Coordinates of C-alpha atoms and ligand atoms in Angstrom, one line a residue:
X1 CA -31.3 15.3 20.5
X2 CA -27.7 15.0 21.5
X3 CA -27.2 11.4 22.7
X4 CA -24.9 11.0 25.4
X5 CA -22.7 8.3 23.5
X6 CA -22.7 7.2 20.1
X7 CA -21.0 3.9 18.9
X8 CA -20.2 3.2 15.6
X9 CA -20.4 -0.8 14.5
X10 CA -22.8 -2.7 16.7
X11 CA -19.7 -6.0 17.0
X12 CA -18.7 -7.5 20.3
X13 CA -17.3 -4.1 21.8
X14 CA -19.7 -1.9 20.1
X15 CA -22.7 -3.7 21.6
X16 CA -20.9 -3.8 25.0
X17 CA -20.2 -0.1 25.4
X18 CA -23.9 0.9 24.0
X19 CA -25.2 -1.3 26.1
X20 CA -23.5 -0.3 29.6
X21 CA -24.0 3.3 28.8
X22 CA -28.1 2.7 28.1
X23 CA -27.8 0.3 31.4
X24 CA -26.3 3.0 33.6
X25 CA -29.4 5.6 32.4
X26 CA -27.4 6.7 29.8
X27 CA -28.2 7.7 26.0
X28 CA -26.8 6.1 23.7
X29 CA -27.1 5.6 19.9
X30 CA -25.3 2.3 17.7
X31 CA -24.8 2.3 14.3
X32 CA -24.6 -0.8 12.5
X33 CA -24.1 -1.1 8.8
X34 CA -24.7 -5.1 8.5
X35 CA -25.6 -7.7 11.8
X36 CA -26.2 -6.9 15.4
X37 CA -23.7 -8.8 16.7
X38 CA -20.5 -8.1 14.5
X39 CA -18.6 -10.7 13.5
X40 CA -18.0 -13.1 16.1
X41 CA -21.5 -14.8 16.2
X42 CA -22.2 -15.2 12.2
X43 CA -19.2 -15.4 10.8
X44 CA -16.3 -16.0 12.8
X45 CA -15.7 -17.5 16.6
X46 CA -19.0 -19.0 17.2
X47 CA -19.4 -20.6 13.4
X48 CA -15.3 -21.7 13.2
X49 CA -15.7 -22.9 16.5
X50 CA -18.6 -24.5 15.8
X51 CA -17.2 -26.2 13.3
X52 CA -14.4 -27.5 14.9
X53 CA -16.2 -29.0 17.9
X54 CA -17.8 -31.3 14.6
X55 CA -14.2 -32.1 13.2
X56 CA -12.7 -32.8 16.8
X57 CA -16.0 -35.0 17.7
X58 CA -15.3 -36.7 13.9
X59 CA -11.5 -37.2 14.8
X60 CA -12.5 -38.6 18.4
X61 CA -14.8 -41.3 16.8
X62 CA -12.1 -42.7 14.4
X63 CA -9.9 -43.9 17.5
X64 CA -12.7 -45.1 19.6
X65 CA -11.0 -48.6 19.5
X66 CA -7.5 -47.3 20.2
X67 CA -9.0 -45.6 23.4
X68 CA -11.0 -48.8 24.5
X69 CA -14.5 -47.2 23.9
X70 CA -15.3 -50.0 21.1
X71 CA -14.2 -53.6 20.2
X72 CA -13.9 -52.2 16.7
X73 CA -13.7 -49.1 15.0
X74 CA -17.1 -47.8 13.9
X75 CA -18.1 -47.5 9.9
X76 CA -18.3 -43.2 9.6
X77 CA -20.2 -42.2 6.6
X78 CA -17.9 -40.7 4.0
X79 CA -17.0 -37.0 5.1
X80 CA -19.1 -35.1 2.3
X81 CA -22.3 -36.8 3.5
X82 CA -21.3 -35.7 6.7
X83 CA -20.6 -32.2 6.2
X84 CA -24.2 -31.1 5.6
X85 CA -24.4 -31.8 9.2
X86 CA -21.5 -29.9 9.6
X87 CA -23.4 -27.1 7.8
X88 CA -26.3 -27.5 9.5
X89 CA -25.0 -27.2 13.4
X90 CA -22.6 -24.6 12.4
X91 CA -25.8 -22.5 10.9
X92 CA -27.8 -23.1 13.9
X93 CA -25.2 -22.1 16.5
X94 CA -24.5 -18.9 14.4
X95 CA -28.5 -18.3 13.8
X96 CA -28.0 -18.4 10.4
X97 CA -27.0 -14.6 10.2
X98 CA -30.0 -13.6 11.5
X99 CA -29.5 -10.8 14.0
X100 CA -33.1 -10.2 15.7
X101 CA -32.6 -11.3 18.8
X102 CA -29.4 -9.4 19.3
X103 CA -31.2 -6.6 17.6
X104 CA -34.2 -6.8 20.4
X105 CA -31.5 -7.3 22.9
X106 CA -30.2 -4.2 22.9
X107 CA -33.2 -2.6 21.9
X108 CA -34.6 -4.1 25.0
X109 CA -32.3 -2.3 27.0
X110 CA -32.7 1.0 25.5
X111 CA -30.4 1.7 23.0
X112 CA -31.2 3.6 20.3
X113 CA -30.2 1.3 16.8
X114 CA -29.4 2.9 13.5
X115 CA -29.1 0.9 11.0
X116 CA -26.6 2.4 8.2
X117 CA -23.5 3.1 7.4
X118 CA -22.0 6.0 10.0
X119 CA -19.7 8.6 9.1
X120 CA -18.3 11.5 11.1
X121 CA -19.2 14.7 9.3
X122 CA -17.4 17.2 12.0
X123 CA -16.8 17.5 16.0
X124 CA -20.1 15.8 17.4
X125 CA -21.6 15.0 14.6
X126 CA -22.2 11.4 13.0
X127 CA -24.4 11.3 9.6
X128 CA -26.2 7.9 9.0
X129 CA -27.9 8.5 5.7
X130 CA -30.1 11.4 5.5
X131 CA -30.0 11.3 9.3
X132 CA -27.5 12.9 11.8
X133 CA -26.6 12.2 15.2
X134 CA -25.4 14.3 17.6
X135 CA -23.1 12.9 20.4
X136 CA -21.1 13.7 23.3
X137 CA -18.5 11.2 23.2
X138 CA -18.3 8.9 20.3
X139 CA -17.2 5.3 20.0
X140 CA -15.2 4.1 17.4
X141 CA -15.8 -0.2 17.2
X142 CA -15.9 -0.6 13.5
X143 CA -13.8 -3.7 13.8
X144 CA -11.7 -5.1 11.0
X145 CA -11.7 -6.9 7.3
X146 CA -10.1 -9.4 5.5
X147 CA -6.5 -8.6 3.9
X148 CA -6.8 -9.9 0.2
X149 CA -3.1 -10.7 -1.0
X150 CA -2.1 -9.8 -3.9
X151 CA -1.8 -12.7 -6.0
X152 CA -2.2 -12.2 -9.5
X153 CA -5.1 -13.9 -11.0
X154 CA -6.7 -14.5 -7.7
X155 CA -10.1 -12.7 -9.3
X156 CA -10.3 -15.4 -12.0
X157 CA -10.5 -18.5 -9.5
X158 CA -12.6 -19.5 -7.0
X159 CA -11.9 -17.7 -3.5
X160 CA -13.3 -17.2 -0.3
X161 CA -12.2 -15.2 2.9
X162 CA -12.8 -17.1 6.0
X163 CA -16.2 -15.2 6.2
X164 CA -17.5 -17.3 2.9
X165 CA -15.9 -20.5 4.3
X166 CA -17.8 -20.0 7.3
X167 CA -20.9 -19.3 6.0
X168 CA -21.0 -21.3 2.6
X169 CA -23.0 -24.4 2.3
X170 CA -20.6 -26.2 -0.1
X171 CA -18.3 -29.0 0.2
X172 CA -14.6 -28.2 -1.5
X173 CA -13.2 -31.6 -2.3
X174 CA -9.8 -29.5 -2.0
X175 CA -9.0 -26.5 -0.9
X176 CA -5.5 -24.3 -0.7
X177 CA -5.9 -22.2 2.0
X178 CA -3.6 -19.3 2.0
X179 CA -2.1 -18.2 5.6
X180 CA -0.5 -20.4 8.9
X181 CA -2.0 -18.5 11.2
X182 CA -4.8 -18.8 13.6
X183 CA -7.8 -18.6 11.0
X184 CA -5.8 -20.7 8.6
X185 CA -4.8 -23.8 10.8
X186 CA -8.2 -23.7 12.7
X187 CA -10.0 -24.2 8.9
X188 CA -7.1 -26.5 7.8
X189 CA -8.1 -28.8 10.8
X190 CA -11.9 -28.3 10.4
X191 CA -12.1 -29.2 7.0
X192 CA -9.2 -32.0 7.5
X193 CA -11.7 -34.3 9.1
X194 CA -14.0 -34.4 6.6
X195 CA -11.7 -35.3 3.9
X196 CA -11.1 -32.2 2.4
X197 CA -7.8 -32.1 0.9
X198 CA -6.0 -29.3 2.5
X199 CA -3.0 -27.7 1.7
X200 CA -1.6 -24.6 3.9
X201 CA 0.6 -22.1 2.5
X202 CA 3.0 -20.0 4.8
X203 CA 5.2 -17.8 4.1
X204 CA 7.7 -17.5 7.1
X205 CA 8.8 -20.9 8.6
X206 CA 6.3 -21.6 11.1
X207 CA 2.8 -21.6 11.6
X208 CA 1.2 -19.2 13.8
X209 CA 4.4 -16.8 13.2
X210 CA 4.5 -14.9 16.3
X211 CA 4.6 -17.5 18.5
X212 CA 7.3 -19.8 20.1
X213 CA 9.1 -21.6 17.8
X214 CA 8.4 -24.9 19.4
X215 CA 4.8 -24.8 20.3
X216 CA 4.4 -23.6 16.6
X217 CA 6.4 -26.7 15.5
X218 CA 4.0 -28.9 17.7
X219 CA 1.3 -27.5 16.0
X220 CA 2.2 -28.3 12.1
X221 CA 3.1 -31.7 13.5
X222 CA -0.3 -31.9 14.4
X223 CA -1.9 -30.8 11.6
X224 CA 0.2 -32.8 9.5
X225 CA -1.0 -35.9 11.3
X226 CA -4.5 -34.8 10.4
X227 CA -3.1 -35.1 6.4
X228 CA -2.7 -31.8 6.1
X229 CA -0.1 -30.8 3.8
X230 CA 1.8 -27.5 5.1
X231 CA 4.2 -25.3 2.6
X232 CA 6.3 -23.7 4.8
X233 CA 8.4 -20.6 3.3
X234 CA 6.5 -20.4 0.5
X235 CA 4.1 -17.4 -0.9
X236 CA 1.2 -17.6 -3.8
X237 CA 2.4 -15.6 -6.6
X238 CA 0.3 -16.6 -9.4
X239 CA -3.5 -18.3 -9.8
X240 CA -5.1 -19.1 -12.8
X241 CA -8.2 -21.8 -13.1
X242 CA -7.1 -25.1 -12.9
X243 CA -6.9 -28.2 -16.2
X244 CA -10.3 -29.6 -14.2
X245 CA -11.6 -26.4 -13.1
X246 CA -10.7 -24.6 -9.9
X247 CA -7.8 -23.2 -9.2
X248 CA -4.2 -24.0 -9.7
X249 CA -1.9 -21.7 -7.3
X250 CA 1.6 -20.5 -8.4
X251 CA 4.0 -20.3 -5.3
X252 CA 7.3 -18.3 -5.1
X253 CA 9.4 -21.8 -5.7
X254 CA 7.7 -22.3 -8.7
X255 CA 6.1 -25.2 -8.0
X256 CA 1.9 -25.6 -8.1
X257 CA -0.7 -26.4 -6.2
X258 CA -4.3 -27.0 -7.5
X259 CA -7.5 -27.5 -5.9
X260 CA -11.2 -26.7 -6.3
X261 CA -10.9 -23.6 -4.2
X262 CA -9.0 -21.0 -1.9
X263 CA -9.3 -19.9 1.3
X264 CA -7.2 -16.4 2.1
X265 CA -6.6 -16.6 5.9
X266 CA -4.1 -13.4 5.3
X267 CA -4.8 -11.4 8.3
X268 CA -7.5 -8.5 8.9
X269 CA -7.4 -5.1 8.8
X270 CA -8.8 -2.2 11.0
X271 CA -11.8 -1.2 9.4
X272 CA -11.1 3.2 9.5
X273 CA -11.7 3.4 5.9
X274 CA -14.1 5.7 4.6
X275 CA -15.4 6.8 8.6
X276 CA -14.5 10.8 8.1
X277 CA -12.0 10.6 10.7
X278 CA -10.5 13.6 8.8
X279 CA -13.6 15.6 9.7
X280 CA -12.4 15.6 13.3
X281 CA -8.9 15.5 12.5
X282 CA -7.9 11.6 13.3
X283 CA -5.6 10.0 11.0
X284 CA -5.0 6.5 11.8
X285 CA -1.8 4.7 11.9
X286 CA -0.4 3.0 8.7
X287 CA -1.7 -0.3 9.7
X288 CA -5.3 1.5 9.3
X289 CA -5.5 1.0 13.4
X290 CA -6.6 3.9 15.2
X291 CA -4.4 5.0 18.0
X292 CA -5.0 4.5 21.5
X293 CA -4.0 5.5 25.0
X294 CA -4.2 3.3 28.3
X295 CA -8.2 4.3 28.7
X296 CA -8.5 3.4 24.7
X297 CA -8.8 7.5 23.9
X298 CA -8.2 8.1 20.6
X299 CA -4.9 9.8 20.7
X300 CA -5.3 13.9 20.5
X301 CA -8.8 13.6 21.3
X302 CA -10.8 14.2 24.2
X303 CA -14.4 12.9 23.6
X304 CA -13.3 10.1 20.8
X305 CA -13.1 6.5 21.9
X306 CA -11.8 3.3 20.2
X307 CA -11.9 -0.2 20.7
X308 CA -12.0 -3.8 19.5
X309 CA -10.0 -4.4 16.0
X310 CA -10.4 -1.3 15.5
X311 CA -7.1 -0.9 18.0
X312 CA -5.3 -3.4 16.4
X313 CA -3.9 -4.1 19.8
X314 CA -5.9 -7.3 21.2
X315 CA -8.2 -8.9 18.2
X316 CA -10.2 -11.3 19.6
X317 CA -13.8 -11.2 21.1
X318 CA -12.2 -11.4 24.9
X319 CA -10.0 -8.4 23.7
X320 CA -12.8 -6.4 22.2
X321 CA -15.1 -7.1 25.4
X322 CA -12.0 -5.6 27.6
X323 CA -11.6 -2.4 25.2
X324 CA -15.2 -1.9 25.6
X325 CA -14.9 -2.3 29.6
X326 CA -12.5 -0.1 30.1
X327 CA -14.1 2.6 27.5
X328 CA -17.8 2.2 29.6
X329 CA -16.0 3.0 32.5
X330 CA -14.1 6.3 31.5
X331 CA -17.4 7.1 30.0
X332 CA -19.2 6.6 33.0
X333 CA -16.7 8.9 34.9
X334 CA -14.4 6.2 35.9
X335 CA -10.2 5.9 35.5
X336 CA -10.1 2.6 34.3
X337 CA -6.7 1.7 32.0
X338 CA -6.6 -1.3 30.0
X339 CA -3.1 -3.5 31.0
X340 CA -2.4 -5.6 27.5
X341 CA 0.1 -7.9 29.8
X342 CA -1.8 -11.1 30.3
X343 CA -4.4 -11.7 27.1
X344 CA -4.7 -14.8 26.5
X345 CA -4.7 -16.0 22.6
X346 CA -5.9 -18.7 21.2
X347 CA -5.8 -21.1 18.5
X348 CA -8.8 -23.6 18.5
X349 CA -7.0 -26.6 16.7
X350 CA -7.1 -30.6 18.6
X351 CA -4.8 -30.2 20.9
X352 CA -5.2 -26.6 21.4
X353 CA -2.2 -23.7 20.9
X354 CA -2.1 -21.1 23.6
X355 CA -0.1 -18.0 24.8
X356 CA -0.2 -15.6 26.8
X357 CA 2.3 -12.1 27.5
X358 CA 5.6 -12.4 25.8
X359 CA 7.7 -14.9 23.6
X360 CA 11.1 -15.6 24.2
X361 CA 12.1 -13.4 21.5
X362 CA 9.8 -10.5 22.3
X363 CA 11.0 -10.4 26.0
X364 CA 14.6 -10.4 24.5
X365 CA 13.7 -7.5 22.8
X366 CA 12.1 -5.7 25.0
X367 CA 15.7 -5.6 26.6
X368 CA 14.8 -8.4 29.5
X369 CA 17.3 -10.7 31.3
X370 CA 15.2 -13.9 30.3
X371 CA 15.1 -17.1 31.9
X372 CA 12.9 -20.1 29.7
X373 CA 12.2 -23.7 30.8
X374 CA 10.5 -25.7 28.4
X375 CA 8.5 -29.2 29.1
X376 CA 7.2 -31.7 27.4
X377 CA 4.0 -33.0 28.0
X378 CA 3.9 -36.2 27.3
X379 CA 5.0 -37.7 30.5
X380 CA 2.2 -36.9 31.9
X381 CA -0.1 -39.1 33.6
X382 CA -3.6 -37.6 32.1
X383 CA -1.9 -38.0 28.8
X384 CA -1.6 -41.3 28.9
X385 CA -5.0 -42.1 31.0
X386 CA -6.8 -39.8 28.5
X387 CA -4.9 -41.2 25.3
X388 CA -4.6 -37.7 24.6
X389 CA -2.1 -36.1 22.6
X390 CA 0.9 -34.9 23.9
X391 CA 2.0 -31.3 24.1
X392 CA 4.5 -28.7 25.5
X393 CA 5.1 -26.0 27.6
X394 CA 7.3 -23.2 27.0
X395 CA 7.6 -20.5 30.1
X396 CA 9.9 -17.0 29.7
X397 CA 10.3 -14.9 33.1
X398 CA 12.0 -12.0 34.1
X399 CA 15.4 -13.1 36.2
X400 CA 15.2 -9.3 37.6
X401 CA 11.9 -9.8 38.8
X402 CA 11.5 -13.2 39.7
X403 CA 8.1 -13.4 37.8
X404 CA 7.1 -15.2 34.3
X405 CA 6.2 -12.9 31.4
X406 CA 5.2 -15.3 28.6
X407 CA 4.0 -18.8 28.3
X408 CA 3.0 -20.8 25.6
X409 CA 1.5 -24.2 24.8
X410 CA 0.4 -26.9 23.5
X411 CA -1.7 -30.0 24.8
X412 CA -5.2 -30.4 25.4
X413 CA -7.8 -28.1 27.2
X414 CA -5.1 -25.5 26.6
X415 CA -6.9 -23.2 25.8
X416 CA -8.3 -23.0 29.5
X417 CA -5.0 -24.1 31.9
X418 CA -3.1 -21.0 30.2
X419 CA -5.0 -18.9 32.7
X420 CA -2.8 -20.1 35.4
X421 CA 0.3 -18.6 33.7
X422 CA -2.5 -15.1 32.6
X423 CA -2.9 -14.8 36.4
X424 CA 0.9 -15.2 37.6
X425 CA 2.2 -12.8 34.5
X426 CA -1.0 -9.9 35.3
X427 CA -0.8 -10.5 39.4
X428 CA 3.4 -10.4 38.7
X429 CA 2.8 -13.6 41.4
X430 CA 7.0 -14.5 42.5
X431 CA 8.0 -17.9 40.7
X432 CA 8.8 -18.9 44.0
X433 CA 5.0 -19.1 44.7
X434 CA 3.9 -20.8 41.7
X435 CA 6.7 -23.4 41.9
X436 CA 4.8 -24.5 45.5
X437 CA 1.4 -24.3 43.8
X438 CA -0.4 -27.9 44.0
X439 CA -2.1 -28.8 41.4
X440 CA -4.4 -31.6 40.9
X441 CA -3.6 -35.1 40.0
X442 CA -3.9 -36.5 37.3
X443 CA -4.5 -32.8 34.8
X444 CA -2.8 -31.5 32.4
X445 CA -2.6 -28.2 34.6
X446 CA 0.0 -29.9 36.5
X447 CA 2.7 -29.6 33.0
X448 CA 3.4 -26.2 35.1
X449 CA 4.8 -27.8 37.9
X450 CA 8.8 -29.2 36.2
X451 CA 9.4 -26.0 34.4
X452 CA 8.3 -23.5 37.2
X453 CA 10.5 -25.9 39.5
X454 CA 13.3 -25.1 36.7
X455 CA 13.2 -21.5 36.5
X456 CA 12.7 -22.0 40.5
X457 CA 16.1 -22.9 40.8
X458 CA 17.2 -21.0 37.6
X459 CA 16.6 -18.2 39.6
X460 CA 17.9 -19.3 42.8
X461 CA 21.4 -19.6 40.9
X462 CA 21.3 -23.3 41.3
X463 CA 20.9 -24.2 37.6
X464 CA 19.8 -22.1 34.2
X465 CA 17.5 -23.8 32.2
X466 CA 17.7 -21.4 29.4
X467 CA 18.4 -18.1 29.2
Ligands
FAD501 C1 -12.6 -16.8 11.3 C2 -12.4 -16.1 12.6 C3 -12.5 -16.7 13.8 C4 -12.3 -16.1 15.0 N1 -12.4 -16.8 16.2 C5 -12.2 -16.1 17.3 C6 -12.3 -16.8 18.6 O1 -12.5 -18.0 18.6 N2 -12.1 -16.1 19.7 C7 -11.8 -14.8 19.7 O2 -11.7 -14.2 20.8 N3 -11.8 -14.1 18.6 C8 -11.9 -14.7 17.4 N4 -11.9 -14.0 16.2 C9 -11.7 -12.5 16.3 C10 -13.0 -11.9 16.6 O3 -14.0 -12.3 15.7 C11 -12.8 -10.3 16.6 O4 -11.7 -10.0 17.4 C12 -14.0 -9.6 17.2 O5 -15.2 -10.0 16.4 C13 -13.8 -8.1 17.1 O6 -15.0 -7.4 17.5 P1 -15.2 -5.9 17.1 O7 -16.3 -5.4 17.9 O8 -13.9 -5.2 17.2 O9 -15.5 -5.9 15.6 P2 -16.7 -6.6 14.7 O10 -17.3 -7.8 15.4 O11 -16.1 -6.8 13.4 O12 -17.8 -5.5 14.6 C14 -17.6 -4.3 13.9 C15 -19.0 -3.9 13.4 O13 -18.9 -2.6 12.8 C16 -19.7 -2.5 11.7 N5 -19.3 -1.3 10.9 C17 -18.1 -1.1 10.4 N6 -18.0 0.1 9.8 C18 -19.2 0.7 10.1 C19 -19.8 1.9 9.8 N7 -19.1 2.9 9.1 N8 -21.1 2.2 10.1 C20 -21.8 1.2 10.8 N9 -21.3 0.0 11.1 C21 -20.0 -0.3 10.8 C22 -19.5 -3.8 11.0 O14 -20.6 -4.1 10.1 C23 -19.4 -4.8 12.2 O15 -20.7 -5.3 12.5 C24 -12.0 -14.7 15.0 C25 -12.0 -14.0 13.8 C26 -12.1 -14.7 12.6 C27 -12.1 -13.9 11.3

């Protein structure tokens, strides 16, 4: 039998596009070599997550008198007792690996599962095993893996890749993780509150690199008031097992760092190893990614479809789930073309960093006539009624157009009040429009209202803000 559509790696956008095609009356056939499910359930948003919503609860407890909820601040067992319930919620919430019920999920809705290891043996043809599958179009979702740095010695110490960390049972009295981005900071903080000593290593000279300076700045601060200790310019060179076992880390300044274990948060990489994308003459890009057009075509190829990691263009699950859209619909007969404008990204620390479309920088070189405002938070009134912490706002728009293209921030429930900025940067909404925008009082939405007012009159001619 020729099926219709065959997706290889069952992960967020694998499991979407199978699934559409079998819900439309389609065929369709998904290959998965390890979980139903992919990453983001057992091993990476839902257990880090997870995880976090422990540490946050943990850090919320210890100012209980400072916020008025308590005449005294309550005893907290010591935080190695309390990480096996840590362990244990985290476990639950990611099913403890098991993949059943996704497994009967899609089973349920009549896709065919595989279980193997796919490879493309020619034009329409997709071996799994001693079994081949024929297909129509074919779906590439094979996601990404963890980058291991190359730090000599790193084999001879303990190590884990956020997967481990996230799935281990064990308490690490210390830990170096390796890596300032979104992984790293998000297991710096979780592990933070339950008195792991944590040191985070970054090479260039901010946390979450890609990201405005300042927001960036606001995080470390905010890490560092957790007791987390940050090396900032600095890269692992050398391990070798620590005097008391462990490890003891090397950095490019020559000075040490030594703990009972490291974390490598170093990025991920497109998984297109090993797939026999030669056999139907795809060669991916250098960064392993496969290449893309707007309806997430393989380039060159007319029946040979890509998305989630896999892209290297939007690696999260909300960006894999979009891939995957727009991929059902072309295979389905529709047009649809993904727009990478307005994806919102995320990092889960307390308070929150989010962005959305374009730093600063990025616009700049993109060749736009930027215009930035930037706010601090902590004026505002929910700040103080909430005894939250405080946070800022950074927003870039186009003076040409009259219309934001980035924003960035920091401050709590972030993650969720970047939308407003998603919608105004996707729907190209005139600053104008958003400056009379009422929001509710007292939120922390309402942080948009002085800097749109800014770039307002920025782009009036009245006053530049920043440019
Ligand atoms: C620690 C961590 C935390 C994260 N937190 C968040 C978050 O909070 N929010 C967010 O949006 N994103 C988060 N992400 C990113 C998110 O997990 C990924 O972007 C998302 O899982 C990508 O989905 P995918 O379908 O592309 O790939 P995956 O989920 O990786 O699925 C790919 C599947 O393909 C299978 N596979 C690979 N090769 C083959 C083959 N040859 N044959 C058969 N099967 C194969 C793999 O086994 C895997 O199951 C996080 C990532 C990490 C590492």
């Amino acid at each position: 039998m020729t099926f219709d559509v065959v997706v290889l790696g069952a992960g967020s956008a694998g499991e979407w596009v199978a699934g559409g095609i079998a819900d439309s009356g389609g065929s369709a056939a998904l290959v998965e070599r390890l979980r139903v499910g992919g990453e983001c359930p057992y091993v990476a948003c839902i257990p880090s997550k997870a995880m976090l919503g422990s540490a946050h609860a943990r850090n919320l407890a210890r100012r209980l008198a400072d916020l008025g909820a308590a005449s005294a601040a309550p005893a907290l067992d010591p935080g190695e007792a309390a990480f096996g319930a840590v362990v244990r919620r985290r476990d639950d919430l990611s099913q403890d690996g098991d993949d059943r019920r996704a497994a009967d999920g899609i089973i349920g809705r009549g896709v065919t599962l595989v279980r193997g290891t796919g490879r493309i043996t020619g034009p329409g043809r997709v071996e799994v095993g001693s079994r081949e599958l024929r297909y129509r179009d074919l779906v590439v979702a094979t996601g990404s893996s963890p980058v291991i740095p190359a730090v000599d010695g790193l084999g001879t110490v303990p190590s884990w890749t956020s997967d481990q960390a996230l799935t281990a049972p064990d308490y690490p009295a210390s830990v170096i993780i390796l890596g300032g981005g979104a992984v790293g900071c998000e297991l710096a903080q979780a592990y933070a509150a339950f008195g792991v000593a944590v040191t985070l290593v970054e090479p260039s000279g901010q946390l979450a690199a890609d990201e405005e300076p300042v927001v960036a700045a606001g995080l470390a601060d905010a890490l560092r008031a957790g007791g987390i200790s940050i090396r900032m310019r600095a890269t692992a060179v050398k391990a070798a097992p620590g005097p008391a076992g462990g490890a003891r880390v090397v950095l490019d300044d020559t000075s040490a760092v030594t703990a009972d274990r490291i974390i490598l948060a170093t990025g991920r990489m497109p998984a297109t190893a090993g797939l026999g994308l030669a056999a139907i003459g795809v060669t991916p890009l250098e960064s392993g990614a496969l290449s893309v057009d707007e309806h997430c075509r393989v380039a060159g190829q007319e029946h040979v479809w890509a998305a989630g990691d896999v892209t290297g263009l939007a690696p999260y699950t909300h960006g894999a789930n979009y891939q995957a859209r727009v991929v059902t619909d072309n295979l389905l007969g529709g047009r649809a073309a993904a727009d990478y404008r307005a994806i919102p990204r995320v990092i889960y620390t307390e308070p929150p960093l989010a962005a959305v479309g374009l730093t600063q920088a990025q616009a700049r070189a993109a060749g736009l006539d930027t215009v930035t405002a930037t706010a601090d938070l902590s004026k505002l009134e929910r700040v103080a009624t909430d005894g939250a912490a405080a946070g800022r706002l950074v927003l870039v728009a186009d003076r040409a157009r009259g219309v934001l293209v980035g924003a960035a921030a920091l401050g709590p429930g972030a993650d969720s009040w970047i939308m407003e900025a998603a919608v105004a940067i996707r729907g190209e909404v005139p600053i104008a429009v958003l400056a009379d925008l009422v929001h509710p009082f007292p939120t922390f939405v309402q942080g948009y209202e002085v800097p749109l007012r800014e770039l307002a009159a920025a782009l009036a001619g009245s006053e530049s803000p920043g440019s």
